[in-house]
JSON list of C-alpha atoms in Angstrom, two decimals:
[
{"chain": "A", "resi": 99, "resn": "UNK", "atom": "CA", "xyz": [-125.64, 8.62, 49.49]},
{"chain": "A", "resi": 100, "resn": "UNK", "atom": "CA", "xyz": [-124.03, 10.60, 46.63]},
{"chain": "A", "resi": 101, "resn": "UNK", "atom": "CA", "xyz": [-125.85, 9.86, 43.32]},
{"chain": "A", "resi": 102, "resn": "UNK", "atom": "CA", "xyz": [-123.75, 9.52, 40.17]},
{"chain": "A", "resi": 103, "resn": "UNK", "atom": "CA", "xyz": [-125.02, 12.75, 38.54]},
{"chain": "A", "resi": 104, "resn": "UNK", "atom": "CA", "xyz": [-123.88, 14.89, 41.67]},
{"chain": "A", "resi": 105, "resn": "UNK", "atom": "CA", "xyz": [-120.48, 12.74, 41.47]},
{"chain": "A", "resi": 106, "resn": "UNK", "atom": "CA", "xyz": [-119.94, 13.97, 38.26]},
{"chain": "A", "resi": 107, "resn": "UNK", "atom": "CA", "xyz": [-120.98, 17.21, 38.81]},
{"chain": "A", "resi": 108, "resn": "UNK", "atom": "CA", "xyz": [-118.60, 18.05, 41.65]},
{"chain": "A", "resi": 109, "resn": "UNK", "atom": "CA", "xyz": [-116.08, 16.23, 39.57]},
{"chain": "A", "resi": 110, "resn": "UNK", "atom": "CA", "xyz": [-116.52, 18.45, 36.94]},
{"chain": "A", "resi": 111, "resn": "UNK", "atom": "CA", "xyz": [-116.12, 21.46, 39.33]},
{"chain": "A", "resi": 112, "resn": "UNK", "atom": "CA", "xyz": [-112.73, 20.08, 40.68]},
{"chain": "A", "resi": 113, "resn": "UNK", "atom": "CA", "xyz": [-111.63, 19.64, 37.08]},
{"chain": "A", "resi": 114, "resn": "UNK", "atom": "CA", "xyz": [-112.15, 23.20, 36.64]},
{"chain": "A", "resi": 115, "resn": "UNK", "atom": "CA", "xyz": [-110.39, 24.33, 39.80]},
{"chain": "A", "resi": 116, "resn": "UNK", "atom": "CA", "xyz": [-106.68, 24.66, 40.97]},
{"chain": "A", "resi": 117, "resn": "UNK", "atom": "CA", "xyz": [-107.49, 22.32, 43.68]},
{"chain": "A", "resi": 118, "resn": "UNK", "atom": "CA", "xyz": [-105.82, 18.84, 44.08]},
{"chain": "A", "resi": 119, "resn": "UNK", "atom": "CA", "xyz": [-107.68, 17.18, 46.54]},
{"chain": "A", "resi": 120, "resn": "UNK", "atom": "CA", "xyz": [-111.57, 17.04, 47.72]},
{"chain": "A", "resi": 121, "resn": "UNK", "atom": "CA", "xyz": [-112.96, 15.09, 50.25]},
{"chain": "A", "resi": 122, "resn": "UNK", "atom": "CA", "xyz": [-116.52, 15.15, 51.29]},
{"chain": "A", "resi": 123, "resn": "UNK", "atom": "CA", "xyz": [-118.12, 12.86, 54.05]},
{"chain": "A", "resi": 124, "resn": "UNK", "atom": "CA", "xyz": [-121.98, 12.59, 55.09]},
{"chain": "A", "resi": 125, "resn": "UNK", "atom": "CA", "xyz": [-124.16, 9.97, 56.33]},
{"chain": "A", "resi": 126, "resn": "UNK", "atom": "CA", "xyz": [-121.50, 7.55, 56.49]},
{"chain": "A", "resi": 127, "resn": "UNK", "atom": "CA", "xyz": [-121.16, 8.25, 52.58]},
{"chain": "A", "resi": 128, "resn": "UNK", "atom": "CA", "xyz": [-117.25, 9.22, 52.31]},
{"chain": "A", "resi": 129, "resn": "UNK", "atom": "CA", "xyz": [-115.94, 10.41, 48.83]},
{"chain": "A", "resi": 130, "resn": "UNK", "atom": "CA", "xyz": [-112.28, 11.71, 48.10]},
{"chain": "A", "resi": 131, "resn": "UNK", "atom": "CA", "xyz": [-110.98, 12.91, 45.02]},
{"chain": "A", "resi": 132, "resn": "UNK", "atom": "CA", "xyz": [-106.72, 13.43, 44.06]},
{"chain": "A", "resi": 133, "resn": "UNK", "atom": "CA", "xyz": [-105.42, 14.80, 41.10]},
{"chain": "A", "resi": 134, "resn": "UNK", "atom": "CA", "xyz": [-102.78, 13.68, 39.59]},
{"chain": "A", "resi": 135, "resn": "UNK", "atom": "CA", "xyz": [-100.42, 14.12, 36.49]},
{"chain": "A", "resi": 136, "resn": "UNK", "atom": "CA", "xyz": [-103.71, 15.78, 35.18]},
{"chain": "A", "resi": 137, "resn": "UNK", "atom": "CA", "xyz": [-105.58, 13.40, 35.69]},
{"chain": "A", "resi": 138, "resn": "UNK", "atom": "CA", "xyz": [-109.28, 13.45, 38.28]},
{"chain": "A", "resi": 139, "resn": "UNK", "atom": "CA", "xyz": [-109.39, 10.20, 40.06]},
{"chain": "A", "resi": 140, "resn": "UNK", "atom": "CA", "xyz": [-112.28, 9.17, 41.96]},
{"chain": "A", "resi": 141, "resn": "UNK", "atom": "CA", "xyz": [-112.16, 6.91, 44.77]},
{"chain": "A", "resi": 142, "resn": "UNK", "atom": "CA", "xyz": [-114.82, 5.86, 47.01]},
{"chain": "A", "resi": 143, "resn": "UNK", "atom": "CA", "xyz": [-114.78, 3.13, 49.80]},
{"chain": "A", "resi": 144, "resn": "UNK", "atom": "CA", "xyz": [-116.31, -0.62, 49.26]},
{"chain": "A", "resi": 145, "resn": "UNK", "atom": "CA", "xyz": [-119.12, 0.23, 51.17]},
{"chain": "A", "resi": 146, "resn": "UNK", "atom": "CA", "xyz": [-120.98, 2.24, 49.15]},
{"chain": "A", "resi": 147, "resn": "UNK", "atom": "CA", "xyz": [-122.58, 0.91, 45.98]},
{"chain": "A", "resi": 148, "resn": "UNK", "atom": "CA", "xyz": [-121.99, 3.37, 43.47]},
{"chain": "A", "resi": 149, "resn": "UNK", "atom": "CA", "xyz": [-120.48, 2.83, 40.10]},
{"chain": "A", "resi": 150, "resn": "UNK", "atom": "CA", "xyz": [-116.36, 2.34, 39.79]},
{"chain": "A", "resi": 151, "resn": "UNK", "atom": "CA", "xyz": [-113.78, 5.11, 39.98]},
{"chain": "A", "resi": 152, "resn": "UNK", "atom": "CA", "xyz": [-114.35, 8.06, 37.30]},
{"chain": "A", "resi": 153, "resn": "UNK", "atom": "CA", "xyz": [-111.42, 9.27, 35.33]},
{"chain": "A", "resi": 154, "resn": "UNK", "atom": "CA", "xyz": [-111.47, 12.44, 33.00]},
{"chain": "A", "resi": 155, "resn": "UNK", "atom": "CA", "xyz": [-109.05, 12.39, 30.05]},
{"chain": "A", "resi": 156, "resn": "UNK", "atom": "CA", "xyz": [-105.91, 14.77, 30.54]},
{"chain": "A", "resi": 157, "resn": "UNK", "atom": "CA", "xyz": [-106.57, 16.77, 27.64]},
{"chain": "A", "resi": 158, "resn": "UNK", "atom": "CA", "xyz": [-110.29, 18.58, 29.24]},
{"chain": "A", "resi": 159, "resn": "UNK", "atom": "CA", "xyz": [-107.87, 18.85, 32.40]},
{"chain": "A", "resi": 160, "resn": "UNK", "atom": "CA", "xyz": [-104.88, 20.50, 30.69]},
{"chain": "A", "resi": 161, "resn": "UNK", "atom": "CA", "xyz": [-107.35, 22.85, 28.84]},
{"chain": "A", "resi": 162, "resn": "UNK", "atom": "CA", "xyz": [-108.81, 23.68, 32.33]},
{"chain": "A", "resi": 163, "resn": "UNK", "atom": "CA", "xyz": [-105.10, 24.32, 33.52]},
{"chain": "A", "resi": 164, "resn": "UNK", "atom": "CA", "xyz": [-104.26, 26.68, 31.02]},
{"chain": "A", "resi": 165, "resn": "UNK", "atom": "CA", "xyz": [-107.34, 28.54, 30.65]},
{"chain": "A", "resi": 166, "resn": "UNK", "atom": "CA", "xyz": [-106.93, 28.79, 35.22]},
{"chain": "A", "resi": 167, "resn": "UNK", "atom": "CA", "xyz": [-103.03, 30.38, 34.43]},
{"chain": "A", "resi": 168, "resn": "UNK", "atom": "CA", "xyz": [-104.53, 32.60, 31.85]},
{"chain": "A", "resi": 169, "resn": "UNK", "atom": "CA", "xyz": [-107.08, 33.57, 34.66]},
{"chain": "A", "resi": 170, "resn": "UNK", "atom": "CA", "xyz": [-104.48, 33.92, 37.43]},
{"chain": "A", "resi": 171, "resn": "UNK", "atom": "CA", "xyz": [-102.21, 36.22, 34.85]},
{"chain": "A", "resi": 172, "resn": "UNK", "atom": "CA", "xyz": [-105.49, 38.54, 34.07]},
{"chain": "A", "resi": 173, "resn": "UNK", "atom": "CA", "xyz": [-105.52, 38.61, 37.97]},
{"chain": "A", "resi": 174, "resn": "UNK", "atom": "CA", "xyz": [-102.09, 39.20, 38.92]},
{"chain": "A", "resi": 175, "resn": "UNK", "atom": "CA", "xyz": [-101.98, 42.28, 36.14]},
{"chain": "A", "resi": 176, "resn": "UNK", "atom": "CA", "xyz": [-105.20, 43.82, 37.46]},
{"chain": "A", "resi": 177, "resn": "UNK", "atom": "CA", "xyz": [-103.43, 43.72, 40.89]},
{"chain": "A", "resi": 178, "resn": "UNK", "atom": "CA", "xyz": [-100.20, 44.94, 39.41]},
{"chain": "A", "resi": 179, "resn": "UNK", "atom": "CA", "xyz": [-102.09, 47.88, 37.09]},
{"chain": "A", "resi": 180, "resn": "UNK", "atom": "CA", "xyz": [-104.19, 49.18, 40.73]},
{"chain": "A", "resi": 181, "resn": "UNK", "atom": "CA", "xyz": [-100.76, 49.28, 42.38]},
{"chain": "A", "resi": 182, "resn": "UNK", "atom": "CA", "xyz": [-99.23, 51.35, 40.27]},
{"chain": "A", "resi": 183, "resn": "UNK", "atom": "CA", "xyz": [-102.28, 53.61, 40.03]},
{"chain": "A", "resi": 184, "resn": "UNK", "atom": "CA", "xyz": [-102.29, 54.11, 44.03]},
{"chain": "A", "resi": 185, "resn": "UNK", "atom": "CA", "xyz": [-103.75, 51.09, 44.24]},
{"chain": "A", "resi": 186, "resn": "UNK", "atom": "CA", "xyz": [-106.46, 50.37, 46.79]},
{"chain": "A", "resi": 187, "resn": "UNK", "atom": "CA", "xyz": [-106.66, 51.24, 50.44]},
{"chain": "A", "resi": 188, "resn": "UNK", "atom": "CA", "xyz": [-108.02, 48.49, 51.98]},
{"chain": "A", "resi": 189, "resn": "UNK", "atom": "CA", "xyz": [-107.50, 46.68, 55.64]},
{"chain": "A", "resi": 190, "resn": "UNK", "atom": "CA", "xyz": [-109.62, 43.34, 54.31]},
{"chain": "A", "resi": 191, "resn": "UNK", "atom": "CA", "xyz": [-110.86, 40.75, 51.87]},
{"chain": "A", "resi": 192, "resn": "UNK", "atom": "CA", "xyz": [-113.96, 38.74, 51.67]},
{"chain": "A", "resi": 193, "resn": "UNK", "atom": "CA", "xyz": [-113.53, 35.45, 50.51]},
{"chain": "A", "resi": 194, "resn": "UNK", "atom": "CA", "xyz": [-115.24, 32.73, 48.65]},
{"chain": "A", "resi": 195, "resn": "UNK", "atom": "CA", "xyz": [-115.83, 30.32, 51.73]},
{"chain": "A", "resi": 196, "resn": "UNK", "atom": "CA", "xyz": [-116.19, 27.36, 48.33]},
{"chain": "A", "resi": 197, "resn": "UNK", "atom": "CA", "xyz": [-115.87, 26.42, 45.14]},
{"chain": "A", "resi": 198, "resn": "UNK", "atom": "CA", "xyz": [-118.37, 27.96, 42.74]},
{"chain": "A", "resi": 199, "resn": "UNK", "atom": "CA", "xyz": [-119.59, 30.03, 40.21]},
{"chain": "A", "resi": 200, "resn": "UNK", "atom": "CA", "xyz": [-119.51, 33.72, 41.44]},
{"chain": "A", "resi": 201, "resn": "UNK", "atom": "CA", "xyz": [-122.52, 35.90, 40.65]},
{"chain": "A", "resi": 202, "resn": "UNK", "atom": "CA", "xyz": [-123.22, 39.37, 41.91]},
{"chain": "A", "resi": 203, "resn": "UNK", "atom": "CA", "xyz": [-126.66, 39.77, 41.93]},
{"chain": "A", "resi": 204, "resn": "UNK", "atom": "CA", "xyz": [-129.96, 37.41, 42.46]},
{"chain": "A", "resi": 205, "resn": "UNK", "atom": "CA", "xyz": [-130.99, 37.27, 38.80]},
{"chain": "A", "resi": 206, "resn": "UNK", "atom": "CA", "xyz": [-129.32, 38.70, 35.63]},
{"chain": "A", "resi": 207, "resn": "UNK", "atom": "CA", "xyz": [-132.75, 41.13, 35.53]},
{"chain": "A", "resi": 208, "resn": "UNK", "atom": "CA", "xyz": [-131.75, 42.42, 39.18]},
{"chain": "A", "resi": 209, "resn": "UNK", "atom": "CA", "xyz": [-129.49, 45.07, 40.44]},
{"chain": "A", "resi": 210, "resn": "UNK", "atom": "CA", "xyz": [-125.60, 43.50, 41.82]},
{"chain": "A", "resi": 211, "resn": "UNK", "atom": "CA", "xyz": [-125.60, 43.23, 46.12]},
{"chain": "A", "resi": 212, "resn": "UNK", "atom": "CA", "xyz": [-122.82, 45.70, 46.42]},
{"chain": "A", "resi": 213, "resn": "UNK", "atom": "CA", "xyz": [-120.84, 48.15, 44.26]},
{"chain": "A", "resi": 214, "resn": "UNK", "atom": "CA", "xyz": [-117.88, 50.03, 44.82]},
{"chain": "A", "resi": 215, "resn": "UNK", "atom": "CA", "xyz": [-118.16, 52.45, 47.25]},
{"chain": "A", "resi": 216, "resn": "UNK", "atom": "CA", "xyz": [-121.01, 50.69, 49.15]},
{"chain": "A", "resi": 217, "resn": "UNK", "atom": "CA", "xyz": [-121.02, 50.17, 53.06]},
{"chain": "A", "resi": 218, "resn": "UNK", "atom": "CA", "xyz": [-121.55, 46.98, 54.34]},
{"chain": "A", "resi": 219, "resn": "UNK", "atom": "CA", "xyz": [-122.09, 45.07, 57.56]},
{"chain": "A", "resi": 220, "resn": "UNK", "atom": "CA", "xyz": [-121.24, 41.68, 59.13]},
{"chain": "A", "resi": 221, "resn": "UNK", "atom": "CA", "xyz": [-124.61, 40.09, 57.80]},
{"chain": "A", "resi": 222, "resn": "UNK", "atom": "CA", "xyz": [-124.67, 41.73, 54.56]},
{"chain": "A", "resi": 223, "resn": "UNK", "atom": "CA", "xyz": [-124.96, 40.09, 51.07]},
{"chain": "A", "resi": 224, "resn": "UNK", "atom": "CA", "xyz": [-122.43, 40.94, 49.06]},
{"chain": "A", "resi": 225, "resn": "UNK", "atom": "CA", "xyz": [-122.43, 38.00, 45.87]},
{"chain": "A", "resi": 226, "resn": "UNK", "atom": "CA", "xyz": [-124.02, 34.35, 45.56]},
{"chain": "A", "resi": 227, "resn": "UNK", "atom": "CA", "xyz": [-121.56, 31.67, 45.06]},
{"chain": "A", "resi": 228, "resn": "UNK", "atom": "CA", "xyz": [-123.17, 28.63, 42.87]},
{"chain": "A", "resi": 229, "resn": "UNK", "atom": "CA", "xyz": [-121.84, 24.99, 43.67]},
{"chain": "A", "resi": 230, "resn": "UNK", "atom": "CA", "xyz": [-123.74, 21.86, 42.49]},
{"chain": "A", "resi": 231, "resn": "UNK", "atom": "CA", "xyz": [-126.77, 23.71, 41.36]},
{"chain": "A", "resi": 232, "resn": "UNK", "atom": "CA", "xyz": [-126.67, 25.19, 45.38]},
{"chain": "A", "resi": 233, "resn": "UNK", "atom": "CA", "xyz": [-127.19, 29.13, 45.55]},
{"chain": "A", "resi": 234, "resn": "UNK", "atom": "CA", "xyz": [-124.98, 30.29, 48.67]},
{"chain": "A", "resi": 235, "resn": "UNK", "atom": "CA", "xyz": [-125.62, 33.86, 49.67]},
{"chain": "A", "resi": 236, "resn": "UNK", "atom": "CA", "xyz": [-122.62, 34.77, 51.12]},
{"chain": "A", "resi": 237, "resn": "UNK", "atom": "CA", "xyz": [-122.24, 37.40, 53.92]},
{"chain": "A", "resi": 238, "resn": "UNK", "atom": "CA", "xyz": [-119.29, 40.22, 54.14]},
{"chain": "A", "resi": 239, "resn": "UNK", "atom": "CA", "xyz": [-118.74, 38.77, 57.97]},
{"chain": "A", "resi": 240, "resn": "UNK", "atom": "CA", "xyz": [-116.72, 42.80, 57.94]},
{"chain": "A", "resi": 241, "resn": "UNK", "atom": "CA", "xyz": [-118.37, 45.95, 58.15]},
{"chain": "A", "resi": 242, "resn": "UNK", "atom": "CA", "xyz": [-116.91, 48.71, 56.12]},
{"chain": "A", "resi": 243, "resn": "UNK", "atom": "CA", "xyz": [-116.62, 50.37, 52.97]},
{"chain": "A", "resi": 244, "resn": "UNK", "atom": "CA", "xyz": [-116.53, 47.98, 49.51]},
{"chain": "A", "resi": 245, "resn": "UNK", "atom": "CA", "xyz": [-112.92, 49.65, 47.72]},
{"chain": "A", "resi": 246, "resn": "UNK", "atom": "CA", "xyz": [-112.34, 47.02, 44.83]},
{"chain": "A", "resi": 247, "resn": "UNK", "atom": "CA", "xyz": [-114.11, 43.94, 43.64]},
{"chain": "A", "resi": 248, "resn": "UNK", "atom": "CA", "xyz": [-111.79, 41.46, 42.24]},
{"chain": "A", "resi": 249, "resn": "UNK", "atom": "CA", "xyz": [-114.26, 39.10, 40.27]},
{"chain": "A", "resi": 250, "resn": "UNK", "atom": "CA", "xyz": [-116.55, 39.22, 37.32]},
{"chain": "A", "resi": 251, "resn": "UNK", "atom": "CA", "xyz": [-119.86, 37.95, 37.59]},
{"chain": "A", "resi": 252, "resn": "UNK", "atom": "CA", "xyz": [-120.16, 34.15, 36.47]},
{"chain": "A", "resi": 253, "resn": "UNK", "atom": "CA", "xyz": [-116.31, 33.84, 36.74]},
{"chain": "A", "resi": 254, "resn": "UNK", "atom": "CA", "xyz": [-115.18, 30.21, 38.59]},
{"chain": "A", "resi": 255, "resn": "UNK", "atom": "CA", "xyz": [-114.27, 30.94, 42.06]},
{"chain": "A", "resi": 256, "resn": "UNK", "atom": "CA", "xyz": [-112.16, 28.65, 44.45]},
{"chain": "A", "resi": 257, "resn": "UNK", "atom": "CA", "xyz": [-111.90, 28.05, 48.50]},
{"chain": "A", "resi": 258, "resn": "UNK", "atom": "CA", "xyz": [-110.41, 30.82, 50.07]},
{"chain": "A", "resi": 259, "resn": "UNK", "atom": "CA", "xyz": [-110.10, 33.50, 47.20]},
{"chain": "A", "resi": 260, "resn": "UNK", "atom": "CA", "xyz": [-110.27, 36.71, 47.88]},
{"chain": "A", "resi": 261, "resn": "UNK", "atom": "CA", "xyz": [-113.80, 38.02, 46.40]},
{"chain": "A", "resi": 262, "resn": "UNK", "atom": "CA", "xyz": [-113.73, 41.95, 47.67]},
{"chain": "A", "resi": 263, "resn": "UNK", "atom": "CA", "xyz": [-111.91, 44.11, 49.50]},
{"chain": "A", "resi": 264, "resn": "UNK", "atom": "CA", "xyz": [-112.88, 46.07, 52.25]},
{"chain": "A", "resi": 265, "resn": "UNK", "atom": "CA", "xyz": [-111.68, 49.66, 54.10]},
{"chain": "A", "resi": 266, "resn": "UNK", "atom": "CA", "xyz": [-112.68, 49.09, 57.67]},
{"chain": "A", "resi": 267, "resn": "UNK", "atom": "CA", "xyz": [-114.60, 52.16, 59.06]}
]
């Protein structure tokens, strides 16, 4: 059973994200979350006892919203300014597999996993991906050289964007 803290927490992280839905389902526990008009709504079924339905105001959300477009122009120029210098040759991209915080080394003190330039193999570890206090060490799953790396370290990461990309061998 979800406890409120962690509800609030991965509300909070769905707030911050471009996503629009989230469900999540364990132990019988099922918990679904659908934004809308910027607005997070929580809804959970009768079954569990946790408290009512948590909403966020739309002002933290439409904060969130502008400071993700401002993120996703600073992206789509760093794309544009590498393809009009050349831009990268690469064949694939490693992606965040969830929602997190993206850092690129174990500890602030510590050396990042990979740089540019590095080789890398199917089990490697390439970045940790932070989601509900959760440390995920996640693996290139592609072997090959490391040509560009598309996010700063402690930058907000979401399902299925691309985190490096990688020149096959």
């Amino acid at each position: 059973m979800l406890k409120v803290q962690e509800i609030h927490e991965i509300i909070k992280l769905i707030d911050e994200s471009n996503i629009d839905e989230f469900c999540y389902e364990a132990g019988g526990t099922k918990f679904s979350m659908k934004k809308n008009k910027g607005e997070v709504v929580a809804a959970q079924p009768a079954q569990v006892q946790q408290p009512a339905p948590v909403q966020q105001p739309a002002a933290p959300q439409q904060q969130a919203q502008t400071e993700g477009n401002e993120q996703a122009k600073t992206t789509t120029e760093s794309k544009e300014t590498s393809a009009q210098q050349g831009g990268s040759d690469y064949d694939q991209e490693i992606t965040s597999p969830m929602v997190g915080t993206f850092y690129n080394s174990p500890s602030p003190e510590q050396d990042a996993y990979v740089k540019v330039g590095d080789q890398v193999k199917e089990d490697s570890v390439v970045c940790i991906v932070e989601a509900m206090k959760l440390f995920n060490e996640i693996e290139a799953e592609v072997s090959g050289e490391i040509v560009e790396i598309l996010v700063k370290d402690g930058e907000l990461v979401e399902y299925g964007q691309p985190l490096f990309r990688v020149k096959s061998k």
